[in-house]
Amino acid sequence: MGPLIDYMGTSGPRALRIELTATVSEAVRGSLWNLPAPRSDEAMNLHVFLTTINVPSSEASPDFFSWTVDGDKLQTFSSSKTWSIVRERQPIRSWHKMVWFKGHIPKHAFTMWVSVLDRLPTRNRLASWGMLTPISCCLCSSSDKSRDHIFAECDFTKELWRRMQAKLSGTTTTFDSWPQLLAWCSQNVSKSQRALRNIAVQSIIYNIWAERNDMIFNNKVLTQLERFKLVDKNVRNIISARKTRKEFKHLMVLWLV
């Protein structure tokens, strides 16, 4: 029946002659239910139901809490099961493995995640919010600074991708669009290659955004070679810190070849 206040209505406490905050023990006297004769269909249904269960007694067994999660009664509270029920579920995204993978760097993964969602405060987004800001790219000054431009179409960025591709596959292929970059990351390759791609891509995304911030807020500019040296250092440090993990065992060789 659910909570009695919902089933009996606001007049329930008066009809059953028990307080709104009463406990079960206050509705019991000895071995009998201490309730008045029913005067409504709801009260009659309650009386009928109570005849099917034993009258609670402290002498029978001690009380205990029972958590019901998705139809399962638990003797102890499970935060993980409760969270899985109360949280709002969303379909699994096709890009989740290139953002959240074993061994990712939290700040790199977060920047990648926000980038995939196109939530970074790029100049075109700031302008769309009514802020008076130039919309040209601060890295190349040749186009509107959008997510797709700064991470795929900008000349500064293309050089970083070219250097990364040269280290990973020996080719100098660059990405002409953001979807093309995501498609390359999701290609069906070995686990080691996929892990190295994800590490390198996230490091470049993070460093591109760091370059943008340094240029705007710190008036600090690095060349493409200097910025890629930071990417290279990031990748090496990430691999070295996880060299004992099976999936990271041969990554340094792949990156240095």
Short mmCIF file of C-alpha atoms in Angstrom, two decimals:
data_model
loop_
_atom_site.label_atom_id
_atom_site.label_comp_id
_atom_site.label_asym_id
_atom_site.label_seq_id
_atom_site.Cartn_x
_atom_site.Cartn_y
_atom_site.Cartn_z
CA MET A 1 0.00 0.00 0.00
CA GLY A 2 3.00 2.29 0.42
CA PRO A 3 3.16 4.98 3.12
CA LEU A 4 -0.11 5.05 5.08
CA ILE A 5 -0.35 8.84 4.80
CA ASP A 6 -0.50 8.43 1.02
CA TYR A 7 -2.98 5.57 1.11
CA MET A 8 -5.28 6.91 3.84
CA GLY A 9 -4.93 10.58 2.95
CA THR A 10 -4.52 13.55 5.26
CA SER A 11 -7.42 12.35 7.42
CA GLY A 12 -5.66 9.02 8.04
CA PRO A 13 -4.19 9.88 11.47
CA ARG A 14 -7.64 10.92 12.75
CA ALA A 15 -9.38 7.89 11.25
CA LEU A 16 -6.85 5.44 12.68
CA ARG A 17 -6.45 7.41 15.93
CA ILE A 18 -2.68 7.40 15.74
CA GLU A 19 -0.36 10.38 15.36
CA LEU A 20 1.27 11.22 12.07
CA THR A 21 4.69 10.53 13.58
CA ALA A 22 3.65 7.34 15.39
CA THR A 23 5.73 4.17 15.24
CA VAL A 24 4.36 0.70 14.58
CA SER A 25 4.58 -0.15 18.29
CA GLU A 26 2.11 2.63 19.09
CA ALA A 27 -0.49 0.89 16.89
CA VAL A 28 -0.11 -2.37 18.84
CA ARG A 29 -1.44 -3.29 22.29
CA GLY A 30 -0.20 -6.59 23.60
CA SER A 31 -0.80 -9.17 20.86
CA LEU A 32 -3.49 -7.18 19.04
CA TRP A 33 -3.61 -4.22 16.68
CA ASN A 34 -4.80 -1.12 18.53
CA LEU A 35 -6.93 0.37 15.75
CA PRO A 36 -10.57 1.54 15.76
CA ALA A 37 -13.28 -0.17 13.71
CA PRO A 38 -12.97 0.77 10.02
CA ARG A 39 -15.25 3.49 8.68
CA SER A 40 -13.99 3.68 5.12
CA ASP A 41 -13.01 1.33 2.32
CA GLU A 42 -9.35 2.27 2.78
CA ALA A 43 -9.49 1.48 6.53
CA MET A 44 -11.30 -1.81 5.76
CA ASN A 45 -8.59 -2.80 3.25
CA LEU A 46 -5.94 -1.99 5.84
CA HIS A 47 -7.64 -4.19 8.45
CA VAL A 48 -7.96 -7.03 5.95
CA PHE A 49 -4.27 -6.78 5.10
CA LEU A 50 -3.22 -6.70 8.78
CA THR A 51 -5.00 -10.03 9.36
CA THR A 52 -2.54 -11.66 6.94
CA ILE A 53 0.59 -10.77 8.93
CA ASN A 54 1.71 -11.43 12.48
CA VAL A 55 1.39 -8.65 15.02
CA PRO A 56 4.88 -7.18 15.58
CA SER A 57 6.36 -8.01 18.96
CA SER A 58 9.68 -7.12 20.55
CA GLU A 59 9.75 -10.63 21.98
CA ALA A 60 9.66 -12.25 18.54
CA SER A 61 12.83 -10.76 17.03
CA PRO A 62 14.68 -7.46 17.02
CA ASP A 63 13.86 -4.83 14.40
CA PHE A 64 16.25 -4.25 11.50
CA PHE A 65 16.53 -1.92 8.54
CA SER A 66 15.99 -3.34 5.07
CA TRP A 67 16.93 -1.41 1.92
CA THR A 68 15.00 -2.34 -1.19
CA VAL A 69 16.88 -1.50 -4.37
CA ASP A 70 15.37 -2.43 -7.72
CA GLY A 71 13.25 -5.11 -6.05
CA ASP A 72 16.15 -6.64 -4.08
CA LYS A 73 15.98 -6.45 -0.27
CA LEU A 74 19.38 -5.70 1.24
CA GLN A 75 20.31 -6.14 4.90
CA THR A 76 22.96 -3.43 4.54
CA PHE A 77 22.95 -0.16 2.64
CA SER A 78 24.75 -0.25 -0.71
CA SER A 79 25.75 3.19 -1.97
CA SER A 80 26.79 1.83 -5.38
CA LYS A 81 23.45 0.09 -6.02
CA THR A 82 21.49 3.06 -4.70
CA TRP A 83 23.45 5.45 -6.91
CA SER A 84 22.90 3.28 -9.99
CA ILE A 85 19.14 3.54 -9.37
CA VAL A 86 18.76 7.22 -8.51
CA ARG A 87 21.15 8.65 -11.11
CA GLU A 88 19.91 9.78 -14.47
CA ARG A 89 21.13 7.29 -17.06
CA GLN A 90 22.37 8.32 -20.47
CA PRO A 91 23.22 6.09 -23.45
CA ILE A 92 26.88 5.08 -23.74
CA ARG A 93 28.71 7.46 -26.04
CA SER A 94 30.81 6.15 -28.91
CA TRP A 95 33.76 8.28 -27.75
CA HIS A 96 33.84 7.24 -24.08
CA LYS A 97 36.84 4.89 -24.48
CA MET A 98 39.02 7.63 -25.94
CA VAL A 99 38.23 9.88 -22.95
CA TRP A 100 38.05 7.53 -19.97
CA PHE A 101 40.57 4.72 -20.31
CA LYS A 102 42.86 2.92 -17.86
CA GLY A 103 45.84 5.07 -17.03
CA HIS A 104 44.42 8.38 -18.21
CA ILE A 105 45.61 11.65 -16.67
CA PRO A 106 42.59 13.30 -15.00
CA LYS A 107 43.27 16.86 -16.21
CA HIS A 108 43.94 15.60 -19.75
CA ALA A 109 40.82 13.43 -19.77
CA PHE A 110 38.69 16.27 -18.40
CA THR A 111 39.89 18.68 -21.10
CA MET A 112 39.24 16.01 -23.74
CA TRP A 113 35.77 15.33 -22.32
CA VAL A 114 34.78 19.00 -22.32
CA SER A 115 36.20 19.33 -25.84
CA VAL A 116 34.14 16.41 -27.15
CA LEU A 117 31.04 18.00 -25.64
CA ASP A 118 32.06 21.35 -27.19
CA ARG A 119 31.81 23.10 -23.82
CA LEU A 120 35.17 24.87 -23.79
CA PRO A 121 34.91 28.69 -23.53
CA THR A 122 36.21 29.33 -27.03
CA ARG A 123 35.96 32.88 -28.38
CA ASN A 124 32.97 32.15 -30.61
CA ARG A 125 31.08 30.71 -27.62
CA LEU A 126 31.97 33.70 -25.45
CA ALA A 127 30.74 36.01 -28.21
CA SER A 128 27.48 34.06 -28.46
CA TRP A 129 26.92 34.75 -24.75
CA GLY A 130 27.12 38.49 -25.45
CA MET A 131 30.69 39.06 -24.31
CA LEU A 132 32.70 41.66 -26.22
CA THR A 133 35.67 39.58 -27.31
CA PRO A 134 37.51 39.12 -30.62
CA ILE A 135 36.48 35.91 -32.35
CA SER A 136 39.62 35.34 -34.42
CA CYS A 137 41.90 32.46 -33.44
CA CYS A 138 44.65 33.65 -31.11
CA LEU A 139 47.01 30.94 -32.43
CA CYS A 140 46.81 31.71 -36.16
CA SER A 141 44.56 34.83 -36.40
CA SER A 142 43.02 33.49 -39.60
CA SER A 143 39.55 32.22 -38.64
CA ASP A 144 36.83 32.23 -36.01
CA LYS A 145 38.04 30.43 -32.94
CA SER A 146 35.70 27.47 -32.55
CA ARG A 147 36.37 24.04 -31.06
CA ASP A 148 36.74 22.49 -34.51
CA HIS A 149 39.11 25.19 -35.69
CA ILE A 150 41.47 25.34 -32.73
CA PHE A 151 41.89 21.55 -32.47
CA ALA A 152 41.84 20.53 -36.14
CA GLU A 153 41.91 23.37 -38.65
CA CYS A 154 44.42 25.78 -37.12
CA ASP A 155 47.89 25.80 -38.74
CA PHE A 156 49.54 25.78 -35.31
CA THR A 157 47.56 22.69 -34.35
CA LYS A 158 48.12 20.86 -37.62
CA GLU A 159 51.87 20.90 -37.05
CA LEU A 160 51.42 19.20 -33.68
CA TRP A 161 49.23 16.52 -35.22
CA ARG A 162 51.76 16.06 -38.04
CA ARG A 163 54.59 15.50 -35.57
CA MET A 164 52.47 13.08 -33.54
CA GLN A 165 51.53 11.08 -36.64
CA ALA A 166 55.17 10.92 -37.68
CA LYS A 167 56.10 9.37 -34.32
CA LEU A 168 53.21 6.93 -34.22
CA SER A 169 53.05 5.68 -37.79
CA GLY A 170 55.86 7.34 -39.71
CA THR A 171 53.35 9.26 -41.84
CA THR A 172 52.68 12.99 -41.95
CA THR A 173 48.91 12.84 -42.29
CA THR A 174 47.06 15.68 -40.58
CA PHE A 175 43.45 16.02 -39.51
CA ASP A 176 41.23 18.41 -41.46
CA SER A 177 38.25 18.27 -39.11
CA TRP A 178 37.27 17.35 -35.56
CA PRO A 179 35.13 14.33 -36.67
CA GLN A 180 38.13 13.05 -38.64
CA LEU A 181 40.24 13.20 -35.48
CA LEU A 182 37.64 11.27 -33.46
CA ALA A 183 37.30 8.71 -36.25
CA TRP A 184 41.06 8.16 -36.23
CA CYS A 185 41.07 7.66 -32.46
CA SER A 186 38.29 5.06 -32.67
CA GLN A 187 39.94 2.95 -35.37
CA ASN A 188 40.20 -0.77 -34.68
CA VAL A 189 43.86 -1.21 -33.68
CA SER A 190 45.71 -3.17 -31.01
CA LYS A 191 45.26 -2.27 -27.34
CA SER A 192 48.78 -0.87 -27.11
CA GLN A 193 48.33 1.32 -30.16
CA ARG A 194 44.92 2.53 -28.97
CA ALA A 195 46.29 3.37 -25.52
CA LEU A 196 49.23 5.29 -27.03
CA ARG A 197 46.93 7.16 -29.40
CA ASN A 198 44.62 8.17 -26.58
CA ILE A 199 47.52 9.35 -24.42
CA ALA A 200 49.08 11.37 -27.24
CA VAL A 201 45.79 12.88 -28.44
CA GLN A 202 44.75 13.94 -24.94
CA SER A 203 48.18 15.43 -24.30
CA ILE A 204 48.00 17.48 -27.51
CA ILE A 205 44.43 18.65 -26.80
CA TYR A 206 45.49 19.70 -23.31
CA ASN A 207 48.62 21.49 -24.56
CA ILE A 208 46.76 23.31 -27.33
CA TRP A 209 44.33 24.68 -24.78
CA ALA A 210 47.23 25.51 -22.45
CA GLU A 211 48.94 27.39 -25.30
CA ARG A 212 45.75 29.35 -25.88
CA ASN A 213 45.50 30.25 -22.18
CA ASP A 214 49.18 31.21 -21.90
CA MET A 215 48.87 33.46 -24.93
CA ILE A 216 45.71 35.23 -23.72
CA PHE A 217 46.30 35.46 -19.96
CA ASN A 218 50.09 35.29 -19.52
CA ASN A 219 51.26 36.86 -22.79
CA LYS A 220 53.50 33.81 -23.21
CA VAL A 221 54.06 32.25 -26.63
CA LEU A 222 55.78 28.96 -27.51
CA THR A 223 56.75 27.77 -30.94
CA GLN A 224 55.19 24.63 -32.37
CA LEU A 225 58.42 22.72 -31.71
CA GLU A 226 58.60 23.91 -28.10
CA ARG A 227 54.97 22.98 -27.48
CA PHE A 228 55.44 19.53 -29.02
CA LYS A 229 58.46 18.96 -26.78
CA LEU A 230 56.09 19.41 -23.85
CA VAL A 231 53.70 16.91 -25.43
CA ASP A 232 56.56 14.46 -25.90
CA LYS A 233 57.59 14.92 -22.27
CA ASN A 234 54.00 14.38 -21.10
CA VAL A 235 53.68 11.15 -23.05
CA ARG A 236 57.01 9.80 -21.79
CA ASN A 237 56.20 10.64 -18.18
CA ILE A 238 52.76 9.01 -18.42
CA ILE A 239 54.22 5.81 -19.87
CA SER A 240 57.12 5.70 -17.39
CA ALA A 241 54.79 6.13 -14.41
CA ARG A 242 52.70 3.15 -15.59
CA LYS A 243 55.40 0.91 -17.05
CA THR A 244 54.50 -1.95 -14.68
CA ARG A 245 51.01 -2.22 -16.16
CA LYS A 246 50.57 -4.81 -18.87
CA GLU A 247 48.92 -2.47 -21.37
CA PHE A 248 51.72 0.12 -20.94
CA LYS A 249 54.63 -2.31 -21.09
CA HIS A 250 55.64 -1.69 -24.72
CA LEU A 251 54.33 1.83 -25.25
CA MET A 252 57.66 3.55 -24.79
CA VAL A 253 59.15 1.50 -27.62
CA LEU A 254 56.24 2.40 -29.89
CA TRP A 255 56.58 6.08 -29.05
CA LEU A 256 60.36 6.28 -29.48
CA VAL A 257 60.65 4.25 -32.69
#
